[in-house]
């Protein structure tokens, strides 16, 4: 992956004023609520999603 995936909003306050954190890859800082958090991609689910007959996804 050449670019870092950016979150759209803070998971704590919902604000969009996010900046990459200094703690390393996946770290983000929210200027609105002054919190720092990290995101990590764990992997793909083995079974994936099944489609319902009405077009919606079900687990």
CSV table of C-alpha atoms in Angstrom, one decimal:
chain,number,residue,atom,x,y,z
A,1,UNK,CA,0.0,0.0,0.0
A,2,UNK,CA,1.6,3.2,-1.1
A,3,UNK,CA,-0.6,5.7,0.7
A,4,UNK,CA,-1.9,5.7,4.2
A,5,UNK,CA,-5.7,5.3,4.6
A,6,UNK,CA,-7.1,8.3,6.4
A,7,UNK,CA,-10.2,8.2,8.7
A,8,UNK,CA,-13.0,10.6,7.8
A,9,UNK,CA,-13.9,11.6,11.4
A,10,UNK,CA,-12.8,11.1,15.0
A,11,UNK,CA,-14.3,8.0,16.6
A,12,UNK,CA,-14.7,9.9,19.9
A,13,UNK,CA,-16.3,13.2,19.0
A,14,UNK,CA,-17.1,12.9,15.3
A,15,UNK,CA,-15.1,16.0,14.2
A,16,UNK,CA,-13.2,16.0,10.9
A,17,UNK,CA,-10.1,17.9,12.1
A,18,UNK,CA,-7.7,15.0,12.1
A,19,UNK,CA,-3.9,15.0,11.7
A,20,UNK,CA,-1.4,12.1,11.4
A,21,UNK,CA,0.1,11.4,14.8
A,22,UNK,CA,3.8,11.4,15.7
A,23,UNK,CA,3.6,7.9,17.2
A,24,UNK,CA,4.0,6.1,13.9
A,25,UNK,CA,1.9,4.4,11.2
A,26,UNK,CA,-1.8,4.4,11.9
A,27,UNK,CA,-1.7,7.1,14.6
A,28,UNK,CA,-4.1,10.0,14.4
A,29,UNK,CA,-4.7,13.1,16.5
A,30,UNK,CA,-8.0,15.0,16.8
A,31,UNK,CA,-7.6,18.7,17.3
A,32,UNK,CA,-11.3,19.1,18.4
A,33,UNK,CA,-11.3,16.8,21.4
A,34,UNK,CA,-7.5,16.6,21.9
A,35,UNK,CA,-7.4,12.8,21.7
A,36,UNK,CA,-5.0,10.5,20.0
A,37,UNK,CA,-5.9,7.1,18.6
A,38,UNK,CA,-4.6,4.5,16.2
A,39,UNK,CA,-6.1,2.4,13.4
A,40,UNK,CA,-4.9,-1.0,12.3
A,41,UNK,CA,-6.1,-3.2,9.5
A,42,UNK,CA,-6.4,-6.7,10.8
A,43,UNK,CA,-7.2,-8.6,7.6
A,44,UNK,CA,-10.1,-9.9,5.5
A,45,UNK,CA,-12.8,-12.2,6.9
A,46,UNK,CA,-12.5,-15.7,5.6
A,47,UNK,CA,-16.2,-16.2,4.9
A,48,UNK,CA,-17.0,-12.7,3.6
A,49,UNK,CA,-20.6,-11.4,3.4
A,50,UNK,CA,-23.6,-13.3,2.0
A,51,UNK,CA,-26.1,-11.5,-0.1
A,52,UNK,CA,-29.8,-11.6,1.0
A,53,UNK,CA,-32.5,-12.1,-1.6
A,54,UNK,CA,-33.6,-8.5,-1.2
A,55,UNK,CA,-30.2,-7.2,-2.1
A,56,UNK,CA,-29.1,-6.3,1.5
A,57,UNK,CA,-26.1,-7.9,3.2
A,58,UNK,CA,-26.4,-10.3,6.0
A,59,UNK,CA,-23.8,-11.8,8.2
